PDB file of C-alpha atoms in Angstrom:
ATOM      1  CA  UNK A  29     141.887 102.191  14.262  1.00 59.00           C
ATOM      2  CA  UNK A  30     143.351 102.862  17.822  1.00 66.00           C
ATOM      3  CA  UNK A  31     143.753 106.805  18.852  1.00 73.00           C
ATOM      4  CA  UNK A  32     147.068 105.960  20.026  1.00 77.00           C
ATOM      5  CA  UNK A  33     150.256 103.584  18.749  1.00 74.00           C
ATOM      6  CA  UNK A  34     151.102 103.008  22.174  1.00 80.00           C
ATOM      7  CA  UNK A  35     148.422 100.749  23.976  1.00 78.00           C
ATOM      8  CA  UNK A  36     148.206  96.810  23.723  1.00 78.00           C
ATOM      9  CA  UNK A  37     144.832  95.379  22.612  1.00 76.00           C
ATOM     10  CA  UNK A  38     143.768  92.061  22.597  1.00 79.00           C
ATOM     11  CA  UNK A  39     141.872  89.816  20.209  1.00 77.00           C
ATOM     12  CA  UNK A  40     140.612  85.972  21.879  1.00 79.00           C
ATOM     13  CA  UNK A  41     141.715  83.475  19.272  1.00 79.00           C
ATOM     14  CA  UNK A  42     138.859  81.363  17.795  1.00 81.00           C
ATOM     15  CA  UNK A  43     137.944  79.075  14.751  1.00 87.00           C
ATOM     16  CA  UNK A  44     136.962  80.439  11.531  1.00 93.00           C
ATOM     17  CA  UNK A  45     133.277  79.316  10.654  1.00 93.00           C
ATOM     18  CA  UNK A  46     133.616  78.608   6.922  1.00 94.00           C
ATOM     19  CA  UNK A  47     130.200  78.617   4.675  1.00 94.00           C
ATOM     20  CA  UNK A  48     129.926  75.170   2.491  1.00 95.00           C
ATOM     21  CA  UNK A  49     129.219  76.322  -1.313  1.00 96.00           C
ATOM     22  CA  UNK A  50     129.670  72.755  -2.337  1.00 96.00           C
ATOM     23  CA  UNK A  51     131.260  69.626  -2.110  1.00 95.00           C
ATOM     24  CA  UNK A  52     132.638  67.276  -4.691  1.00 94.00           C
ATOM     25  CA  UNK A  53     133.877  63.585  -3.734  1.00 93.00           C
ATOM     26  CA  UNK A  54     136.334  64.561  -0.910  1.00 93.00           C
ATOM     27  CA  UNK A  55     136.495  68.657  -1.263  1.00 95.00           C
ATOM     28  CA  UNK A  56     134.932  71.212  -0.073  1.00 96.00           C
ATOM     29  CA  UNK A  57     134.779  74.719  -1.123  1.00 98.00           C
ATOM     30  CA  UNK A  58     134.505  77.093   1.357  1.00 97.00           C
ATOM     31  CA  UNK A  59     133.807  80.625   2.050  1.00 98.00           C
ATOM     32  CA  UNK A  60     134.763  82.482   5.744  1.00 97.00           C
ATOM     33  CA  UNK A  61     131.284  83.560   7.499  1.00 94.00           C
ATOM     34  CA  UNK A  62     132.684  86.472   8.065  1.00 95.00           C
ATOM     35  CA  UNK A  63     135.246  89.549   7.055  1.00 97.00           C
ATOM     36  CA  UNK A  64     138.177  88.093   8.762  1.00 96.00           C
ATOM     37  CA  UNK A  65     140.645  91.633   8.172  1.00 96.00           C
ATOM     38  CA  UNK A  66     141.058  94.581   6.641  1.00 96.00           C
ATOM     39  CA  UNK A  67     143.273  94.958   3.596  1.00 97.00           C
ATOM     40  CA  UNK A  68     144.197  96.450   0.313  1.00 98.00           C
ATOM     41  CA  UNK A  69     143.187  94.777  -3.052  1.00 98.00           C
ATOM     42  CA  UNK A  70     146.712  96.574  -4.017  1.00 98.00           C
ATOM     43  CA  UNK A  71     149.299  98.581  -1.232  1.00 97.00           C
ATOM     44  CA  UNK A  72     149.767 101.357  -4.553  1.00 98.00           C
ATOM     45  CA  UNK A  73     146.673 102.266  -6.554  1.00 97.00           C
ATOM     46  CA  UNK A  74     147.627 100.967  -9.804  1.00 97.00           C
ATOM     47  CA  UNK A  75     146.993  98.996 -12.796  1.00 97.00           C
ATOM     48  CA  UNK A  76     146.792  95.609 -11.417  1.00 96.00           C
ATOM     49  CA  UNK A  77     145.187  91.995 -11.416  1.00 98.00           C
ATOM     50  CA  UNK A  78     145.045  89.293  -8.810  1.00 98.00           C
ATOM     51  CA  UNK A  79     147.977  87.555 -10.022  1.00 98.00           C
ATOM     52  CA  UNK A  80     150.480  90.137  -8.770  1.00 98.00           C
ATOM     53  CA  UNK A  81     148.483  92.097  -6.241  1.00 98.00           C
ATOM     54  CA  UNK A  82     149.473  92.195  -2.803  1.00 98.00           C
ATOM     55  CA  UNK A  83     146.213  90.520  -1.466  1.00 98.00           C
ATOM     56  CA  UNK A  84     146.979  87.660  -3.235  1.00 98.00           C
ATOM     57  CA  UNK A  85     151.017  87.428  -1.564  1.00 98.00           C
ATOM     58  CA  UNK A  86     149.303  88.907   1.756  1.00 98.00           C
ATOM     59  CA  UNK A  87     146.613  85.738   1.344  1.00 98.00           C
ATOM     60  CA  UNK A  88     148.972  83.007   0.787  1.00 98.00           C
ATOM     61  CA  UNK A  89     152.350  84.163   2.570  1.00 98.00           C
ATOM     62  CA  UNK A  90     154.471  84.479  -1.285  1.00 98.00           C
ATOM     63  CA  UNK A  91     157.147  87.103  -1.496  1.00 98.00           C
ATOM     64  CA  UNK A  92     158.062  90.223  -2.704  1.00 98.00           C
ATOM     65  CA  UNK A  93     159.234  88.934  -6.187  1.00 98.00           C
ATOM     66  CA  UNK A  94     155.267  88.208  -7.370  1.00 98.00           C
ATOM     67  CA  UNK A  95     153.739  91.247  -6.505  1.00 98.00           C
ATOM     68  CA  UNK A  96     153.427  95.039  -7.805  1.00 98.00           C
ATOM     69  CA  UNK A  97     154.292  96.412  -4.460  1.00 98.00           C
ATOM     70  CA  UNK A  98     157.075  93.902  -3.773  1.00 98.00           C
ATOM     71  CA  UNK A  99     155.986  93.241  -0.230  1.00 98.00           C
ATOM     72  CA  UNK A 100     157.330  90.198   1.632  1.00 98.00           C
ATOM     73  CA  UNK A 101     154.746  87.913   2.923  1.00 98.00           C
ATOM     74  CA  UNK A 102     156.581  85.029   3.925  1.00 97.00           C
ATOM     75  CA  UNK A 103     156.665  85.571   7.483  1.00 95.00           C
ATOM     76  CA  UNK A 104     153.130  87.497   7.936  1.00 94.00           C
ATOM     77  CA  UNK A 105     150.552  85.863   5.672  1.00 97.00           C
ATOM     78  CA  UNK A 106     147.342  85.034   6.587  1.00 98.00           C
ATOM     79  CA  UNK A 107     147.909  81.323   5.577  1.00 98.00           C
ATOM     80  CA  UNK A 108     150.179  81.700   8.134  1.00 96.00           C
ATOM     81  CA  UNK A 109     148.200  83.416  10.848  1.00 94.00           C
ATOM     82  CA  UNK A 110     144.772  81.543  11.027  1.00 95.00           C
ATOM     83  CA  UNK A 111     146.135  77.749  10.296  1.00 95.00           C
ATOM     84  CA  UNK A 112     148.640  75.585  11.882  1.00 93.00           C
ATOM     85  CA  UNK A 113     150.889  73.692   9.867  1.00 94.00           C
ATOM     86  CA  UNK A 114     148.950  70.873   9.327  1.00 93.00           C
ATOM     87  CA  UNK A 115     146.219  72.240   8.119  1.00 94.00           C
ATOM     88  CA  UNK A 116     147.769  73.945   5.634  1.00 96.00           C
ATOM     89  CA  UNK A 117     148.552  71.122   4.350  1.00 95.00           C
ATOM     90  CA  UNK A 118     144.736  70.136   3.764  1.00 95.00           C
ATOM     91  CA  UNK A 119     143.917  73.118   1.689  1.00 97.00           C
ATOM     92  CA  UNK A 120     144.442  71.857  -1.826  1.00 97.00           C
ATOM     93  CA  UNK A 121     145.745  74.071  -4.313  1.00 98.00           C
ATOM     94  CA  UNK A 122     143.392  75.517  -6.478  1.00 98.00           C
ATOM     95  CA  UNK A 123     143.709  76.479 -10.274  1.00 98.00           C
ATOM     96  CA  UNK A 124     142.009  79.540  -9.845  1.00 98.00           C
ATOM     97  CA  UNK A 125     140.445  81.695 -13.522  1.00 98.00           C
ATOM     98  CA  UNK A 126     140.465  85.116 -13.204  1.00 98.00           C
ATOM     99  CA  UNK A 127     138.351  86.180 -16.027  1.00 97.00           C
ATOM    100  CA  UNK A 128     137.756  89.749 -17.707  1.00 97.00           C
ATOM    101  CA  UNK A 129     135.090  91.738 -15.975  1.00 96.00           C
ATOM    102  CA  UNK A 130     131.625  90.657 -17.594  1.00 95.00           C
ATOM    103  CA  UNK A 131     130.429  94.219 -18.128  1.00 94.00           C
ATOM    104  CA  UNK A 132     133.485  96.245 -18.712  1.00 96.00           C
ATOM    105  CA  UNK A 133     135.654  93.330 -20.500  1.00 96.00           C
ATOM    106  CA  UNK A 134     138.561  94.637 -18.027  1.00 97.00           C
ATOM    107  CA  UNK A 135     140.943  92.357 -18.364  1.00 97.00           C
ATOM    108  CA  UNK A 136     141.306  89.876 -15.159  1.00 97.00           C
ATOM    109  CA  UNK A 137     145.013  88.380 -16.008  1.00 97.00           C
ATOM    110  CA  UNK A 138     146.582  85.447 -16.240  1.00 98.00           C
ATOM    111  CA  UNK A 139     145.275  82.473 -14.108  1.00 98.00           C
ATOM    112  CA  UNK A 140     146.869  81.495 -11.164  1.00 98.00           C
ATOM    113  CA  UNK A 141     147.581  78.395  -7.871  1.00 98.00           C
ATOM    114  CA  UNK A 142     146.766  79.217  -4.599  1.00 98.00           C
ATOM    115  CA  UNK A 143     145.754  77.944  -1.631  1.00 98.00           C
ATOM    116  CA  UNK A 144     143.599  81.113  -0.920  1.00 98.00           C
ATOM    117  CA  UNK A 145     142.125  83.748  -2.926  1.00 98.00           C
ATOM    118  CA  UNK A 146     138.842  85.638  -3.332  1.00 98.00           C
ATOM    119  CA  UNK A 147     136.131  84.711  -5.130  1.00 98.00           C
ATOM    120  CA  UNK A 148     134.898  86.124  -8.450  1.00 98.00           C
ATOM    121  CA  UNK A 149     132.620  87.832  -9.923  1.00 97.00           C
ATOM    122  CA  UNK A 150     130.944  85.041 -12.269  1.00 96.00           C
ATOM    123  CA  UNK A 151     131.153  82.871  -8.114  1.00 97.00           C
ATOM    124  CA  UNK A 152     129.212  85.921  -6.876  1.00 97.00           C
ATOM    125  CA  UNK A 153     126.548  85.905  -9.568  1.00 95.00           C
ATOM    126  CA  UNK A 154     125.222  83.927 -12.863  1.00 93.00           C
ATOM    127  CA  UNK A 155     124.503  80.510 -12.745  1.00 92.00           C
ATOM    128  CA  UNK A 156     127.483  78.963 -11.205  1.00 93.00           C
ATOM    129  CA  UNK A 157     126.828  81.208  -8.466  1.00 95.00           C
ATOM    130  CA  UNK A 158     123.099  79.595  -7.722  1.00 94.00           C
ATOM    131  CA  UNK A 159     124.760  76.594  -7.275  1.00 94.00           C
ATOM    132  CA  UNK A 160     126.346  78.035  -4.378  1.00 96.00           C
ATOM    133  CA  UNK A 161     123.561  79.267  -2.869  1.00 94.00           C
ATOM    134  CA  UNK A 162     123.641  83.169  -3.872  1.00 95.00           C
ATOM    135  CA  UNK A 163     120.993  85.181  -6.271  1.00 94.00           C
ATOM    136  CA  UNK A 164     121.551  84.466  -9.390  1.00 95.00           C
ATOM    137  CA  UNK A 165     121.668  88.588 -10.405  1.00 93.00           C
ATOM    138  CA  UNK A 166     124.242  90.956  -9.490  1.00 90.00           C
ATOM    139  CA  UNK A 167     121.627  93.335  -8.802  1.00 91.00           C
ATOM    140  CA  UNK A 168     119.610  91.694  -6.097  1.00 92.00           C
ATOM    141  CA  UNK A 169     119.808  92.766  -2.308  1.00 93.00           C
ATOM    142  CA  UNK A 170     121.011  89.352  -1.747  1.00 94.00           C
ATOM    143  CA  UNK A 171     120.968  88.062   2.121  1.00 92.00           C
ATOM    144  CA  UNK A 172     123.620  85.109   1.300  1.00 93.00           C
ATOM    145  CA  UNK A 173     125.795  87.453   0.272  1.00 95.00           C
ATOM    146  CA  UNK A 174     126.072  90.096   3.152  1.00 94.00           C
ATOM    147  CA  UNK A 175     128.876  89.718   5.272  1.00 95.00           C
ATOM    148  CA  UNK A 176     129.508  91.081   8.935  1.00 93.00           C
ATOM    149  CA  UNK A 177     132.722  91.421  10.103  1.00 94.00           C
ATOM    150  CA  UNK A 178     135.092  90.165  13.040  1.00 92.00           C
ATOM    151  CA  UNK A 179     135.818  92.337  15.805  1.00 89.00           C
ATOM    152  CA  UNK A 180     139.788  92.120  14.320  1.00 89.00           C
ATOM    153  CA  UNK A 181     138.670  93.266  11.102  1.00 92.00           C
ATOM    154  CA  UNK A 182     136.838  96.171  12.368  1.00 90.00           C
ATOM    155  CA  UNK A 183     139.606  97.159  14.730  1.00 87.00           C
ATOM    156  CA  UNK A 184     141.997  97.306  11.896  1.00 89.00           C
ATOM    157  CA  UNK A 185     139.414  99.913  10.009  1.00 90.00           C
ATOM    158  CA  UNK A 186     136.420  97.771   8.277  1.00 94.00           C
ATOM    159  CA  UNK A 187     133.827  99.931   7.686  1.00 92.00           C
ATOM    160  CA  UNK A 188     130.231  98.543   8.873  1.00 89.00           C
ATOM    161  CA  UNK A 189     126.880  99.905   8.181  1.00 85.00           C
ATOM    162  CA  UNK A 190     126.276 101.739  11.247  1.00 77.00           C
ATOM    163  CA  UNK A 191     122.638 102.876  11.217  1.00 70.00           C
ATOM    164  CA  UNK A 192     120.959 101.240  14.270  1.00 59.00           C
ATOM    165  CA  UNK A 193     117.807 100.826  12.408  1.00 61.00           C
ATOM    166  CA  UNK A 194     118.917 100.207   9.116  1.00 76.00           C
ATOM    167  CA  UNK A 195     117.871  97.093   7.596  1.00 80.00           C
ATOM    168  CA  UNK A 196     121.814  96.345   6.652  1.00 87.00           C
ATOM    169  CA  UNK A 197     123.679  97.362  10.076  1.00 87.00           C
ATOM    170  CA  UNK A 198     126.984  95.735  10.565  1.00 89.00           C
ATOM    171  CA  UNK A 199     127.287  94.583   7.066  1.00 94.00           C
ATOM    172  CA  UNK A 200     130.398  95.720   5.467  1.00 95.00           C
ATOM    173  CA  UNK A 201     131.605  95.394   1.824  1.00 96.00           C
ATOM    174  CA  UNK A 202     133.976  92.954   0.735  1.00 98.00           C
ATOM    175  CA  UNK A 203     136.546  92.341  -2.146  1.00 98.00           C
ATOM    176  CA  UNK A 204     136.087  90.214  -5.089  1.00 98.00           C
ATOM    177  CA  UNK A 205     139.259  89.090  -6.927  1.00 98.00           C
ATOM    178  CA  UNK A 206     137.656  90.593 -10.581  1.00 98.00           C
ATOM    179  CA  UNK A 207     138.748  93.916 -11.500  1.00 98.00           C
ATOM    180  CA  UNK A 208     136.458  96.608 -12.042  1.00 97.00           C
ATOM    181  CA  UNK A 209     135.927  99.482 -14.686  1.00 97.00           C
ATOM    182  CA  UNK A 210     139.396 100.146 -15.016  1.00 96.00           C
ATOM    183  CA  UNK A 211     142.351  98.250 -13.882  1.00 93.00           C
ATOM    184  CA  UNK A 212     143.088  99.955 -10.869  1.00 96.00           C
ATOM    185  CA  UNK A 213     139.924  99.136  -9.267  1.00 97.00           C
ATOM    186  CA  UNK A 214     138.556  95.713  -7.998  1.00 98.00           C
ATOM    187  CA  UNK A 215     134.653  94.484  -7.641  1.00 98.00           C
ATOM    188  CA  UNK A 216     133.212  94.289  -4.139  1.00 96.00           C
ATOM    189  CA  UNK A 217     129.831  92.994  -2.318  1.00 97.00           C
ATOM    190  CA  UNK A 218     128.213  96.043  -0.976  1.00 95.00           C
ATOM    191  CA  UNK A 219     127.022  95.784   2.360  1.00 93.00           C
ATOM    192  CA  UNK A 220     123.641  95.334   1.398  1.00 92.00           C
ATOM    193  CA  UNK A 221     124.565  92.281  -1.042  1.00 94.00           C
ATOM    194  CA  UNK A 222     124.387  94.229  -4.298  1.00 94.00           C
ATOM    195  CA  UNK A 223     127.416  93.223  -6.284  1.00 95.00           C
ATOM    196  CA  UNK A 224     129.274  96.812  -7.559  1.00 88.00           C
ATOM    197  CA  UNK A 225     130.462  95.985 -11.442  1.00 88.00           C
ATOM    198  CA  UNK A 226     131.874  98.914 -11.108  1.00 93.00           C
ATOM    199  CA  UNK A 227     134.023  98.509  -8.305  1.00 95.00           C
ATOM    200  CA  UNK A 228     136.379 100.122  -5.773  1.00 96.00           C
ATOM    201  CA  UNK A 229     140.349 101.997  -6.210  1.00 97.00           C
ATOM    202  CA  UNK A 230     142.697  99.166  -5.092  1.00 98.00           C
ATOM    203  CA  UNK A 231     143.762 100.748  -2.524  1.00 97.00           C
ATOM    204  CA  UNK A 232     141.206 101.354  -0.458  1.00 96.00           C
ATOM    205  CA  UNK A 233     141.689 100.683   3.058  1.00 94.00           C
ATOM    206  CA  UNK A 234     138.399 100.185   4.678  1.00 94.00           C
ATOM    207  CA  UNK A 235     136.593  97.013   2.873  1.00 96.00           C
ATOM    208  CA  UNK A 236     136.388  93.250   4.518  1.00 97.00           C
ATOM    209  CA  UNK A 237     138.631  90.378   3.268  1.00 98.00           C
ATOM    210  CA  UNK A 238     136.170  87.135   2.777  1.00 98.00           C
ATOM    211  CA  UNK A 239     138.688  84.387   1.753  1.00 98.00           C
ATOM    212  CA  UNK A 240     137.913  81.203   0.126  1.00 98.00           C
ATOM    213  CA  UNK A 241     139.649  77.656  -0.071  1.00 98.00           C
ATOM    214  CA  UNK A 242     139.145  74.070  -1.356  1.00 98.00           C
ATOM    215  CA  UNK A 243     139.820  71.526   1.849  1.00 96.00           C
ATOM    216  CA  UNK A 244     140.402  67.816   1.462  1.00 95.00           C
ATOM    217  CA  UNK A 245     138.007  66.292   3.721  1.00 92.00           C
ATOM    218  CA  UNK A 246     139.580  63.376   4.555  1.00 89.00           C
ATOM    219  CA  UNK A 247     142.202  65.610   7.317  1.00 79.00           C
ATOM    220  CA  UNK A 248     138.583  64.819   9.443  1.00 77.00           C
ATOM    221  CA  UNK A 249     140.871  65.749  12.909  1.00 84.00           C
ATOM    222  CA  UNK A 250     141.552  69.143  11.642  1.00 86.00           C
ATOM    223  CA  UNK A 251     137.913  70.323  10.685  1.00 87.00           C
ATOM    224  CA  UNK A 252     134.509  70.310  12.786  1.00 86.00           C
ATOM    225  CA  UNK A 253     130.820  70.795  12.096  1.00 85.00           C
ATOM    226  CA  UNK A 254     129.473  73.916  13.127  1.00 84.00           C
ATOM    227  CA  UNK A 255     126.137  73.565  12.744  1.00 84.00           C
ATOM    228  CA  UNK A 256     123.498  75.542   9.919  1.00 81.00           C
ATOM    229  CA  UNK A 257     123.023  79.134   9.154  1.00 70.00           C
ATOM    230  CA  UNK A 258     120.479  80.655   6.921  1.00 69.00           C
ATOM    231  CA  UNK A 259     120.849  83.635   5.006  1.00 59.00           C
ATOM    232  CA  UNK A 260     118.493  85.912   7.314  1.00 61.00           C
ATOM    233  CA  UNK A 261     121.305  85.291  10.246  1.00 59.00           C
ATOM    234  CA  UNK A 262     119.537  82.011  12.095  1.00 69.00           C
ATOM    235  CA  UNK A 263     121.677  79.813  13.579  1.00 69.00           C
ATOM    236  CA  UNK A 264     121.622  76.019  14.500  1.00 71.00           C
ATOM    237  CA  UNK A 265     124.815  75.668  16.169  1.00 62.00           C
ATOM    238  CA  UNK A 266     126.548  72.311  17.647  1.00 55.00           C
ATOM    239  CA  UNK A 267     129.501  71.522  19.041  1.00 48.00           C
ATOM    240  CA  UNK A 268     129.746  68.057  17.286  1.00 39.00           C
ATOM    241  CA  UNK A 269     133.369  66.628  15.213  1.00 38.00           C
ATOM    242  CA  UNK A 270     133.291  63.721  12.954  1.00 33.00           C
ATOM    243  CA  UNK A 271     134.654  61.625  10.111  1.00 34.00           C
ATOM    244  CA  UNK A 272     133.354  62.261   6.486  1.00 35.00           C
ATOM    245  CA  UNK A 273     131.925  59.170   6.321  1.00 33.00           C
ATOM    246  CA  UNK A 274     129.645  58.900   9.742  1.00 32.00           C
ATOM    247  CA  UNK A 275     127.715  62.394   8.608  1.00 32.00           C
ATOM    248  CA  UNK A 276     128.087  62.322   4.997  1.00 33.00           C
ATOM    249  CA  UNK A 277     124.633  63.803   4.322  1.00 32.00           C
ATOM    250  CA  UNK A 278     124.983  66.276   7.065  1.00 33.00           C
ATOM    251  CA  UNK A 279     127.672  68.540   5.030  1.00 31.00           C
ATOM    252  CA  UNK A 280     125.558  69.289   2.403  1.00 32.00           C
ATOM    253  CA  UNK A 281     125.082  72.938   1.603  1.00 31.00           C
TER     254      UNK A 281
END
């Protein structure tokens, strides 16, 4: 957040690090490394669920006609934004479930197709969520689940832990897709990698923006290996491209 509306600022593009949760035959699921922007579950804190939110029209550039705010998308998405044509066209349309909340029973909505979304809660936690790498329990202080943030996202008002010597700094919280206590509020991952059943007011401007995709493999000119990253932040980069089928067993996750 800029003191001023008057001054230019400038952001060096670069590509998205994704996290592999898994692969299956020619798909991967992935998960951004870090909170790529700041926005709104919801523009208008109301009763709402993904399907006709405005993260999920702001995600995947749809217009004003499928969400609550009716905000047009079409020409400012972040489909749009962070891939080029082409690779839009290798992120496979996913038939995403957005289930009731598993403490609360709040319902989560119809089910939905989209390129991009968030992930849920039962992806954050439970046993489909060990698969992926992440603590099984909502209530652990779980290092694969902390999230810093871009320099974008803070500039547009992501909040990071800013204690110098606390154990969490530069984490910031991010939005699930599965509402909360009530239907105006959404779950997040705290900065400390607690998952909050209880969640956050829709429209909350301050929390990190994690998306997630499925990507067909086979585009292999439109992807690259970035290396290895473990949960306590250490890093094995490389600046290495290939096929699927020369490194097969190196995109495991």
């Amino acid at each position: 957040r800029w003191k001023d509306s008057t001054s230019w600022h400038y952001f060096r593009y670069e590509p998205i690090k994704w996290r592999v949760l898994s692969i299956a035959g020619d798909q991967a699921f992935l998960l951004s490394d870090l909170a790529l922007d700041d926005q709104r579950y919801n523009y208008n804190d109301i009763s709402i669920t993904w399907e006709t939110s405005s993260m999920r029209s702001w995600l995947n550039g749809y217009g004003s006609e499928t969400n609550e705010p009716q905000m047009d998308y079409r020409n400012d998405s972040f489909l749009q934004d962070a891939f080029t044509s082409a690779q839009q066209q290798a992120i496979r349309t996913t038939e995403v479930e957005n289930a009731d909340n598993l403490y609360y029973e709040t319902e989560g909505g119809n089910n939905t197709k989209d390129k991009i979304f968030l992930l849920s809660e039962q992806e954050v936690y439970g046993a489909k969520a060990g698969s992926y790498g992440f603590s099984e329990s909502y209530d652990t202080y779980d290092e694969a689940k902390r999230r810093k943030s871009s320099t974008y996202a803070k500039a547009n008002g992501v909040i990071s832990c800013y204690y110098v010597n606390y154990y969490y700094y530069g984490d910031c919280s991010w939005w699930l897709r599965t509402p909360g206590v009530v239907t105006n509020s959404s779950l997040l991952v705290d900065v400390d990698g607690y998952v909050g059943r209880y969640g956050n007011d829709v429209n909350v401007d301050e929390d990190g923006v994690c998306p997630a995709l499925n990507l067909n493999l086979s585009s292999s000119d439109l992807w690259s290996y970035a290396g290895t990253v473990c949960s306590d932040g250490t890093v094995n980069g490389q600046e290495a491209s290939w096929t699927p089928q020369e490194k097969e067993s190196e995109k495991q996750p």
